[in-house]
Each structure stands twice: as C-alpha cells, then as structure tokens.
PDB file of C-alpha atoms in Angstrom:
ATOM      1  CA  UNK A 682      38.332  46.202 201.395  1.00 78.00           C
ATOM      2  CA  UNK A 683      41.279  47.195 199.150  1.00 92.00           C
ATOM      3  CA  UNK A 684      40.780  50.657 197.531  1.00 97.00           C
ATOM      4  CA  UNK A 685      39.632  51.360 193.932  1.00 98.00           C
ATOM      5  CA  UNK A 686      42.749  53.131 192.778  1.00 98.00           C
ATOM      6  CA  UNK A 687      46.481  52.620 194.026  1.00 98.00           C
ATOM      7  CA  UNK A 688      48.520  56.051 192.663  1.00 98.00           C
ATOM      8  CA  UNK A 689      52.171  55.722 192.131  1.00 98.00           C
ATOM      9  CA  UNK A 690      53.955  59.073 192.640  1.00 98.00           C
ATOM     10  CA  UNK A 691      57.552  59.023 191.709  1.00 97.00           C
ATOM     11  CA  UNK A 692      59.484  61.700 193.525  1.00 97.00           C
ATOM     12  CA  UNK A 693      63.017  62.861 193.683  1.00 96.00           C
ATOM     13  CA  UNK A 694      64.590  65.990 194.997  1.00 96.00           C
ATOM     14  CA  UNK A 695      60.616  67.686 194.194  1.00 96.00           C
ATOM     15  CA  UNK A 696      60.229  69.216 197.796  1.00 97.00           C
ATOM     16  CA  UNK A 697      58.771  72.040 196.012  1.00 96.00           C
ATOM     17  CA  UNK A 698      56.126  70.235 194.251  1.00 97.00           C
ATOM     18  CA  UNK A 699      55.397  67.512 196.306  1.00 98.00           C
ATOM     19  CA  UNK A 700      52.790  68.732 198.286  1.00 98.00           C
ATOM     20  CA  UNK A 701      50.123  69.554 195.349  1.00 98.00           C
ATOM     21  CA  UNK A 702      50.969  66.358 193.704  1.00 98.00           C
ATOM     22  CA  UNK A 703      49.983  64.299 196.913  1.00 98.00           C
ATOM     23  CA  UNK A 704      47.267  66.364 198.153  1.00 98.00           C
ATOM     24  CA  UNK A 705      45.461  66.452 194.769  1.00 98.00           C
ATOM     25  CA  UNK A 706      45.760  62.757 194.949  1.00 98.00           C
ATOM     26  CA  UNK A 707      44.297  62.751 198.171  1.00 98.00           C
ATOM     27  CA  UNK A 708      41.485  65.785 197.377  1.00 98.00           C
ATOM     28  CA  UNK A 709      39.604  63.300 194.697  1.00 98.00           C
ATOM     29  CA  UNK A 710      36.374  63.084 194.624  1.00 98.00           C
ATOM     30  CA  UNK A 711      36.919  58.829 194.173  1.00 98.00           C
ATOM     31  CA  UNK A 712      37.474  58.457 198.442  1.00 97.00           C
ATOM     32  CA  UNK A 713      38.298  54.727 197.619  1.00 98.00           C
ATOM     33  CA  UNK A 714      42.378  55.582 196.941  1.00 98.00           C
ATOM     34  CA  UNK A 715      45.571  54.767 198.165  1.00 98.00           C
ATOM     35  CA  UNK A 716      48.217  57.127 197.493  1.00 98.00           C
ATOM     36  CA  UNK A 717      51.902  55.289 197.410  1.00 98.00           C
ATOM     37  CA  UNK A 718      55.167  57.987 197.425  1.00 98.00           C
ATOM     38  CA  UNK A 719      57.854  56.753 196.116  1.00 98.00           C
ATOM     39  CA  UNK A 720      61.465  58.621 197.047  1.00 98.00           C
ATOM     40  CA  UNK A 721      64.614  57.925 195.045  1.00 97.00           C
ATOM     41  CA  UNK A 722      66.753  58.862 197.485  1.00 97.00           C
ATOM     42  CA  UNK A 723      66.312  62.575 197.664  1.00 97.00           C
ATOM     43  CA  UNK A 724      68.706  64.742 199.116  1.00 97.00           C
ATOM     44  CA  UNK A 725      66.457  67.981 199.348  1.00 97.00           C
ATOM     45  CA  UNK A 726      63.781  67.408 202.091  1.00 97.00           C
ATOM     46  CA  UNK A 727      60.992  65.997 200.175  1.00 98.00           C
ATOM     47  CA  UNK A 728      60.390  62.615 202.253  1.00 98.00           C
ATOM     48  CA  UNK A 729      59.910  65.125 205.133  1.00 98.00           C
ATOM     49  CA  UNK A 730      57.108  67.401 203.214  1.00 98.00           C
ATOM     50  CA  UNK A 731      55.437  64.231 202.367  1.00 98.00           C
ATOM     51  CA  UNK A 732      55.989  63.079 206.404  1.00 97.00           C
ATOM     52  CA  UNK A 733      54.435  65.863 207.315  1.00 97.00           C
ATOM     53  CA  UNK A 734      50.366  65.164 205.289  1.00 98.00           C
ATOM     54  CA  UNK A 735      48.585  63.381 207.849  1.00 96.00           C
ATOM     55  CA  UNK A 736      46.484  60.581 206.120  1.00 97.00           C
ATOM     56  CA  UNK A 737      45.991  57.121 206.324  1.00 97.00           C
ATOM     57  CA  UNK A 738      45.753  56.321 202.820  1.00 98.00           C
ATOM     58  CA  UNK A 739      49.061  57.789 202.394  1.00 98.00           C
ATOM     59  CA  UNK A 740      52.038  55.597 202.226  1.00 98.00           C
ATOM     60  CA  UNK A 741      55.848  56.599 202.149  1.00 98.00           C
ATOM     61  CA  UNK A 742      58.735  54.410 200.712  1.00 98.00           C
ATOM     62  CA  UNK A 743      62.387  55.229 200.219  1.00 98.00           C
ATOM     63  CA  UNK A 744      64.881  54.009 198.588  1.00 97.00           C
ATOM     64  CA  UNK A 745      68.420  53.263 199.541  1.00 96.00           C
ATOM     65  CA  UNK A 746      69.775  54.825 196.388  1.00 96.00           C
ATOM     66  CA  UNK A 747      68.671  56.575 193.695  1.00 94.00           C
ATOM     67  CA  UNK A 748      67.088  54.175 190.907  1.00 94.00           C
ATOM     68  CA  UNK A 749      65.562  55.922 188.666  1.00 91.00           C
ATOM     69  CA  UNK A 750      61.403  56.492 187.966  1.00 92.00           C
ATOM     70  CA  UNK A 751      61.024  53.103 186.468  1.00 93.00           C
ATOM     71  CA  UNK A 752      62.561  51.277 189.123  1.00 95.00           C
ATOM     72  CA  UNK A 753      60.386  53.629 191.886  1.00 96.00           C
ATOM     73  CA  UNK A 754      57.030  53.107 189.803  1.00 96.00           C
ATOM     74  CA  UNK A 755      57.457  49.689 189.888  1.00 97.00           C
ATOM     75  CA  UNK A 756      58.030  49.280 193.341  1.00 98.00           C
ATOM     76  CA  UNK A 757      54.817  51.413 194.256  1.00 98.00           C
ATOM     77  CA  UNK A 758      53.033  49.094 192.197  1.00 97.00           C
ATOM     78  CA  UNK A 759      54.676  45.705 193.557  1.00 97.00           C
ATOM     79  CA  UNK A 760      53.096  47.109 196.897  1.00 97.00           C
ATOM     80  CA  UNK A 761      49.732  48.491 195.449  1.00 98.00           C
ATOM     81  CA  UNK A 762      46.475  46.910 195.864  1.00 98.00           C
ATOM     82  CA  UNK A 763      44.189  48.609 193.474  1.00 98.00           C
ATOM     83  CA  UNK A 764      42.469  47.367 191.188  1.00 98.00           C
ATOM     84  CA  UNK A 765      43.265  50.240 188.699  1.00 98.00           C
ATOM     85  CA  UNK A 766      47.266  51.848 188.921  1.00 98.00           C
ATOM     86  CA  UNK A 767      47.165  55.496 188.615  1.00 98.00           C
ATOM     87  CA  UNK A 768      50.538  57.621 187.673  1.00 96.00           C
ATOM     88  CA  UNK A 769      51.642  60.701 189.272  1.00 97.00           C
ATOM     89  CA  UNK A 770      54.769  62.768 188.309  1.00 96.00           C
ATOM     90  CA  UNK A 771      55.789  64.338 191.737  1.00 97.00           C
ATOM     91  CA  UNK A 772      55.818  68.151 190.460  1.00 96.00           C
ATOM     92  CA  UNK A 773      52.360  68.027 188.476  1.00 97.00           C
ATOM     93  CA  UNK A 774      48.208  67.825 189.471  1.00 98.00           C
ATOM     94  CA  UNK A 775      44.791  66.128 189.284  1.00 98.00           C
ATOM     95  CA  UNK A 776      41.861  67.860 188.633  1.00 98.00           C
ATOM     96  CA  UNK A 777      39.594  67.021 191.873  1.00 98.00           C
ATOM     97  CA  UNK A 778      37.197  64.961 189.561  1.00 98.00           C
ATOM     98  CA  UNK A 779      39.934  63.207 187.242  1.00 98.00           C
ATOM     99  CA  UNK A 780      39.614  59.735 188.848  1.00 98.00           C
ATOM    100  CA  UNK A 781      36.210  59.864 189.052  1.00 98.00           C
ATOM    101  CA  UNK A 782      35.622  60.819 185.472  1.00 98.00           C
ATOM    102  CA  UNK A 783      38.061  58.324 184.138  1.00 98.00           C
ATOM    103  CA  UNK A 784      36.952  55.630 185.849  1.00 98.00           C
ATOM    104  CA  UNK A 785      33.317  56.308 185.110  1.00 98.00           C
ATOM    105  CA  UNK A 786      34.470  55.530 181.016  1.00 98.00           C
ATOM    106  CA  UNK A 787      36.780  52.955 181.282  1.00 98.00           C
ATOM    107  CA  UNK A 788      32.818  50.938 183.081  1.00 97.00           C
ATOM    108  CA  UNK A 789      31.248  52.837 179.677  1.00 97.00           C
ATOM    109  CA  UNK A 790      34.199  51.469 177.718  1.00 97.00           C
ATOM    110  CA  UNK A 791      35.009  48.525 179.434  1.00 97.00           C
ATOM    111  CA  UNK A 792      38.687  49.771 179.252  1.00 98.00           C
ATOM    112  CA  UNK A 793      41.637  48.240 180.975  1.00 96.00           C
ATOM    113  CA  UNK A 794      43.770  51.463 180.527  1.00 98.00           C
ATOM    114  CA  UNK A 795      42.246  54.743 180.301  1.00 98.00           C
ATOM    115  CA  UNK A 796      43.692  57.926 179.817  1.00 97.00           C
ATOM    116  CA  UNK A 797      42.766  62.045 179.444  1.00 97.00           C
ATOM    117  CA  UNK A 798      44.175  65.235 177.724  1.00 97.00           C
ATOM    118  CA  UNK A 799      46.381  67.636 179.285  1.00 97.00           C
ATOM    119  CA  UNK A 800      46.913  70.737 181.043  1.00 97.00           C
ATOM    120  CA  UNK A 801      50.020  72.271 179.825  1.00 96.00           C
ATOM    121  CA  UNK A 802      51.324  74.379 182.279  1.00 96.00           C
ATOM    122  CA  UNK A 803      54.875  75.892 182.581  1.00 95.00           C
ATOM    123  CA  UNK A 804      56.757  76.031 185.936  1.00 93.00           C
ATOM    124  CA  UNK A 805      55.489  79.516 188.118  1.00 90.00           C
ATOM    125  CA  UNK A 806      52.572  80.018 185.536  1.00 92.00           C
ATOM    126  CA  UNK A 807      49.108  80.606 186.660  1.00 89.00           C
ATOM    127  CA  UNK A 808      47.203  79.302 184.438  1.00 93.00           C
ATOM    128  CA  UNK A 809      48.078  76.618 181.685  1.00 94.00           C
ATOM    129  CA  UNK A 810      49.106  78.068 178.164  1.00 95.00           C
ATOM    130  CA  UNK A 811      47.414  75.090 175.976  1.00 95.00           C
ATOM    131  CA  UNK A 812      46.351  71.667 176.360  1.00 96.00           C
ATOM    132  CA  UNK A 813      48.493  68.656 175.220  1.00 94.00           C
ATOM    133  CA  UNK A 814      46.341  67.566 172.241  1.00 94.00           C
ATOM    134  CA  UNK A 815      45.762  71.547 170.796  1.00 94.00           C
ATOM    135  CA  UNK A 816      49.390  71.447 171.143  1.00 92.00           C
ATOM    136  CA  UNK A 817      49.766  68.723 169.264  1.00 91.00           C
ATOM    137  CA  UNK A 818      47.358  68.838 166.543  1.00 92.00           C
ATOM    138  CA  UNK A 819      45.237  65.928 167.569  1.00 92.00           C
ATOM    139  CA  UNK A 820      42.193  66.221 167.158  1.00 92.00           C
ATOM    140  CA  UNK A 821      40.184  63.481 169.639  1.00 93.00           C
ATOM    141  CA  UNK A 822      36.737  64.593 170.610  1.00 93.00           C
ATOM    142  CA  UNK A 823      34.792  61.686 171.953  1.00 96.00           C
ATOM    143  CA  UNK A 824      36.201  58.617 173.750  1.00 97.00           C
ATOM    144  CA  UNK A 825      38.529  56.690 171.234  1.00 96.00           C
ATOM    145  CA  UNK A 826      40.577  53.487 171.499  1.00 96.00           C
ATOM    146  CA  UNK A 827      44.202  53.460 170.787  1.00 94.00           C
ATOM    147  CA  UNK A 828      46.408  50.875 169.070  1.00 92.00           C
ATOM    148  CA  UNK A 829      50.123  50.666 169.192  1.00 87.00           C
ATOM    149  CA  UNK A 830      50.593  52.752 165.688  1.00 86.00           C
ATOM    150  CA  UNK A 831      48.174  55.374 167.092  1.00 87.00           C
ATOM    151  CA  UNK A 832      50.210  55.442 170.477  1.00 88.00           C
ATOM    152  CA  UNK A 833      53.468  56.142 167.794  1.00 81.00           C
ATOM    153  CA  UNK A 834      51.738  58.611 165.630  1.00 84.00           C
ATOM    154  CA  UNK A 835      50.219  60.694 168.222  1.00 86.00           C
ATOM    155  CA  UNK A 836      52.888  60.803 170.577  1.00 81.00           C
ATOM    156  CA  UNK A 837      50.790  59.346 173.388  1.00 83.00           C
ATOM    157  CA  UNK A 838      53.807  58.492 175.767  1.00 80.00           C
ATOM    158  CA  UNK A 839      53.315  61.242 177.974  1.00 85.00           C
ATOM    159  CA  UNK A 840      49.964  60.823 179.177  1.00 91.00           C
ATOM    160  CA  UNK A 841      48.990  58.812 182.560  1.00 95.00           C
ATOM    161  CA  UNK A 842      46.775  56.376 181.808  1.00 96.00           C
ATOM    162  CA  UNK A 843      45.074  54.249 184.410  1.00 98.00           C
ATOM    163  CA  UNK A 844      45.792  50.395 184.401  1.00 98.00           C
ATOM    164  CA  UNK A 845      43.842  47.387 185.762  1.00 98.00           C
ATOM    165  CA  UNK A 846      46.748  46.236 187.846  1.00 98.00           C
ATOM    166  CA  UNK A 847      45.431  42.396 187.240  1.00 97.00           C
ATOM    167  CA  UNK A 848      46.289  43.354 183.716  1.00 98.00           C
ATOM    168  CA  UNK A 849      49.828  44.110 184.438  1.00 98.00           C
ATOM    169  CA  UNK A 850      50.092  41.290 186.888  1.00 97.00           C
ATOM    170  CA  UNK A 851      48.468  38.344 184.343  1.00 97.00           C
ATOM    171  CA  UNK A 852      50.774  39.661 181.423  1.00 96.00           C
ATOM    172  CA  UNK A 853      54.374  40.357 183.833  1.00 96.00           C
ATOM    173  CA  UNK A 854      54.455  43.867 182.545  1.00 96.00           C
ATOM    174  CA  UNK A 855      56.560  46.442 184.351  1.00 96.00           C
ATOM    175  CA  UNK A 856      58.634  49.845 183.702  1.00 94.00           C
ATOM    176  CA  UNK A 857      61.714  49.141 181.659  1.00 89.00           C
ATOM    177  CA  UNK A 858      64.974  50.072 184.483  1.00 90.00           C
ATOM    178  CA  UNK A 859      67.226  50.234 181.519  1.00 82.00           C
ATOM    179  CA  UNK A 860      65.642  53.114 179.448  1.00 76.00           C
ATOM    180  CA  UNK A 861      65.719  56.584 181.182  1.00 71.00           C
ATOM    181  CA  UNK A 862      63.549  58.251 178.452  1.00 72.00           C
ATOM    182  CA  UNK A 863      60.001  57.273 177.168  1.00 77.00           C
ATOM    183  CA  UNK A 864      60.141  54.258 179.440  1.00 83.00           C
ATOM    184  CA  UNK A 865      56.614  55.285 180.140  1.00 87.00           C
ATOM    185  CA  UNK A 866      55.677  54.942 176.614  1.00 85.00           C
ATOM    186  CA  UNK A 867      57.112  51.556 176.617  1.00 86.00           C
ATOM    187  CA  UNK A 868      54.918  50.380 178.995  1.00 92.00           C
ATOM    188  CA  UNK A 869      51.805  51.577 177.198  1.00 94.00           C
ATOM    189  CA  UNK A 870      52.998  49.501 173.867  1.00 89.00           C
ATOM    190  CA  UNK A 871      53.331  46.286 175.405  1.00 91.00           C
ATOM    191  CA  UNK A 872      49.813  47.005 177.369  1.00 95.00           C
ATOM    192  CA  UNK A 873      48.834  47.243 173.706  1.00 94.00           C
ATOM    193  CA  UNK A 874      50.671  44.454 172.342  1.00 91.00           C
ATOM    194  CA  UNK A 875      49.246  42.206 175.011  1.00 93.00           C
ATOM    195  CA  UNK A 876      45.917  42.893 173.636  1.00 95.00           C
ATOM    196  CA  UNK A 877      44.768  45.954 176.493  1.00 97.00           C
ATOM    197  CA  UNK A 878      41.757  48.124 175.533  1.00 98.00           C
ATOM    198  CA  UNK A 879      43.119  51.467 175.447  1.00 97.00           C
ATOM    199  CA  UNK A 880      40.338  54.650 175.825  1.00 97.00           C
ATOM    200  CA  UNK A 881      41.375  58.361 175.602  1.00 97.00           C
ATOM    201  CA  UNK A 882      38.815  60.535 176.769  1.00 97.00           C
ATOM    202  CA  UNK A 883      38.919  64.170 175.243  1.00 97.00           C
ATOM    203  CA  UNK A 884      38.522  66.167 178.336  1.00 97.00           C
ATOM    204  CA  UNK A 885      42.544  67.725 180.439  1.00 97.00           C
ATOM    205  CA  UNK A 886      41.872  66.524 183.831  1.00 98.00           C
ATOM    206  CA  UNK A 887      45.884  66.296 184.557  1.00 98.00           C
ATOM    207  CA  UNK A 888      48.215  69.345 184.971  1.00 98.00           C
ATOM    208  CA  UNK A 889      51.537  68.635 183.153  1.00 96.00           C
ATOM    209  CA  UNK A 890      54.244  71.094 184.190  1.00 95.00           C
ATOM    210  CA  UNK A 891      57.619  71.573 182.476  1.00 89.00           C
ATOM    211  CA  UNK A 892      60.130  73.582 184.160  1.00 77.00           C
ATOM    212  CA  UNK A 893      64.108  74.344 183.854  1.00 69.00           C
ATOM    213  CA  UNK A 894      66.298  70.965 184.805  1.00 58.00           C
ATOM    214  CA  UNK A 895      63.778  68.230 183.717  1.00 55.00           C
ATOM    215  CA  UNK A 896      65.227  65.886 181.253  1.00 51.00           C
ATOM    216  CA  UNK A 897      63.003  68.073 178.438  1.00 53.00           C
ATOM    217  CA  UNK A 898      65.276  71.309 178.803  1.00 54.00           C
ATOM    218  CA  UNK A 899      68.890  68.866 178.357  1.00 64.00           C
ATOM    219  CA  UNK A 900      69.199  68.789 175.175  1.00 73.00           C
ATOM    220  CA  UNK A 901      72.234  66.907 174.832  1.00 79.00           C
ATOM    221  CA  UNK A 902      71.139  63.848 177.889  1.00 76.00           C
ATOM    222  CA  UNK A 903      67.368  64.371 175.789  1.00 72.00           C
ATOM    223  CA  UNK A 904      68.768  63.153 172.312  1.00 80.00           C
ATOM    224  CA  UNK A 905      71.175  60.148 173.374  1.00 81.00           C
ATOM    225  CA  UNK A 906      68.519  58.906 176.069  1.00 75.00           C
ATOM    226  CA  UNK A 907      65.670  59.218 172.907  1.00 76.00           C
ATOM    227  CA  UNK A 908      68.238  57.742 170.710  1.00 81.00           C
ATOM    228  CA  UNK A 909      68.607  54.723 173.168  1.00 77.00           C
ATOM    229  CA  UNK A 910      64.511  54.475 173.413  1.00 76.00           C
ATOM    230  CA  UNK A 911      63.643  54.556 169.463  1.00 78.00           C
ATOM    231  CA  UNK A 912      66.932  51.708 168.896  1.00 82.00           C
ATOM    232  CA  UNK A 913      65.197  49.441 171.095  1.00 78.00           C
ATOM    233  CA  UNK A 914      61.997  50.279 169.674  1.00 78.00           C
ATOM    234  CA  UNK A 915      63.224  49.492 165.862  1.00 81.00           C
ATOM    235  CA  UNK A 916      64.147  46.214 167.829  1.00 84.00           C
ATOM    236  CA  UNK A 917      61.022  44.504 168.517  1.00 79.00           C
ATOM    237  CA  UNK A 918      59.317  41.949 166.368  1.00 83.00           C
ATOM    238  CA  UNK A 919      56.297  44.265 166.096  1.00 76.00           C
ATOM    239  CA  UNK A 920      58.139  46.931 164.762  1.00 77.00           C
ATOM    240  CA  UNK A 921      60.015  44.765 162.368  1.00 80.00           C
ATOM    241  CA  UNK A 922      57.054  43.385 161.180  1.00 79.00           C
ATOM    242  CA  UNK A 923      55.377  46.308 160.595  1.00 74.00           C
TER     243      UNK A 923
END
C-alpha cells in the first residue's frame, strides 16, 4: 500500500538541523508516511546524520552537485508515492500532530493543498517569539480558502502546504530551477491558477527557524534574487490581466 503522505526535505550543509527535521517527520502521529531526504551535495556531514536514523520509511538521495532546493524538491517528489506531498525545510519542525490535523481538514474541506500558521522561532531560541500570521497582521481564524491575490497580499509563500501529488502530476507542475527566491511561492500560484482548492487552517503546527547565513540575513543576494522573482511575476498573463 503506498503511504498517505510522501515529505520532501531539502537539505544542504544542515548537519546541525537535520536530525529534528527528519525525526519530527518520522514522530507523526499519521504512521502512513514516507520521509524522502534530499542532499544537494553537502560538504558538512549531513548525509551521514541522516545515515545514521534507522527507519524504513526513510529514504536518502544525493545529488552529484549542488542544484539548488527546487531542483532537490522536485526530485523527492518525481520519486514520491503519496498521495498528498508534504514540505520540509531541513533546519525547521512538525508539531507531532501537524499531519494529522491537516489532513483531517483538507477531508472537511475537500482541499487539494492545505496549509497551517507558524511557529516563528529564531536559531538557539527556546521557545518561538511569535507566530507567522501575529507577525504579519493577518488575521485568519477559522479554515479559509485562498486565491492567487490573497496568496500576494498576505505573503503566503512561506508556508508548507500539503499537495495532492495527482494534482501536480495531472497539471505538470513543478519547482521553478531558475528562480532561487520565492520559488516556493511560485508553485503555490500556479496550484491556484490551475484551479487547486487552497485551505489555511488557523492553528502553527510548523516551526519556522531563521538563523545567520540563510538567504533572509543577505541582504544584497535577498534583493536581486526578489528582484528576479517579482520580474517574472509582472510577466505572466494573470498578472497582466489583472
């Protein structure tokens, strides 16, 4: 039987984050998961942490050179055989119960991507400082469906959403290679434009952590790779037309 959720976990040079990321994958309450690890050709040890988590639903790829997260997400999910996709940064957390929950509303919902709030937590912190929608001023307090403008106005992109991988399959969606900021986001729009049903539940089930070296602290590589990402946004037909 092919599990209930395939999760696609990115990693590169995140030895010393690995470990929670794949174990709270594998700690879910939802047994029915495969976890897929995806290394962009590390050179720290972190395909050797991951070796070393003895589980069958755990599989290790690596790649011969270093890609990129779009290129590694899509080859986890090239592999996967879920019927949802689940995303995974390598150096943040589920909550034990997050699959459970969300799959439990995308039935309610009858969903095709569902998503959560936040955790905010910064790098060495105990505790997280605020969630991602407080943060944000959004106020969502029930489940709610999301179109591509709300995506844009709420600044949805960094949530992890689960996906019916059919979806994805039946429409030839896939991470964009070429962008190296917000690609995420880009795959969410074109779920949308394709005509998904998009539910974000109110409740932070994921642990988002920010620490120094990610793309977020370089200012400089932050604002040409954004440039890059809102051109080819101001590109497509949709946005033209609206």
């Amino acid at each position: 039987m092919n599990p209930k959720v395939s999760i696609i976990i990115p990693a590169y040079n995140t030895s010393l984050y690995i470990r929670k990321a794949v174990e709270s994958a594998l700690e879910q309450t939802e047994k029915n998961i495969e976890v897929i690890v995806v290394d962009d050709a590390s050179s720290d040890n972190t395909v050797e942490v991951v070796s070393k988590i003895v589980d069958k639903r755990l599989k290790i790829l690596v790649n011969e050179s270093n890609f990129g997260p779009s290129y590694s997400r899509n080859r986890g999910i090239k592999v996967a055989k879920g019927e949802w996709v689940a995303l995974l940064d390598s150096d943040d957390w589920y909550e034990a119960q997050r699959l459970e929950i969300l799959l439990s509303a995308a039935d309610v919902e009858n969903a095709n991507m569902i998503s959560d709030n936040m955790h905010l937590i910064k790098d060495g912190a105990e505790y997280p400082h605020n969630t991602f929608f407080a943060n944000q001023g959004i106020s969502i307090n029930q489940p709610t469906k999301m179109d591509a403008v709300n995506l844009i106005d709420l600044s949805l992109s960094i949530t992890k959403p689960l996906i019916k991988r059919d979806f994805l399959v039946r429409h030839s969606l896939e991470f964009n290679e070429t962008l190296k900021y917000e690609e995420d986001f880009f795959l969410f729009f074109f779920c949308l434009l394709k005509g998904a049903i998009f539910v974000v539940i109110p409740e932070p089930l994921y642990f988002y952590r920010t620490r120094t070296g990610s793309l977020m602290t370089k200012q400089q590589e932050f604002y040409e790779q954004a440039y890059n990402t809102n051109r080819y946004l101001l590109e497509q037909d949709f946005t033209k037309k609206n």
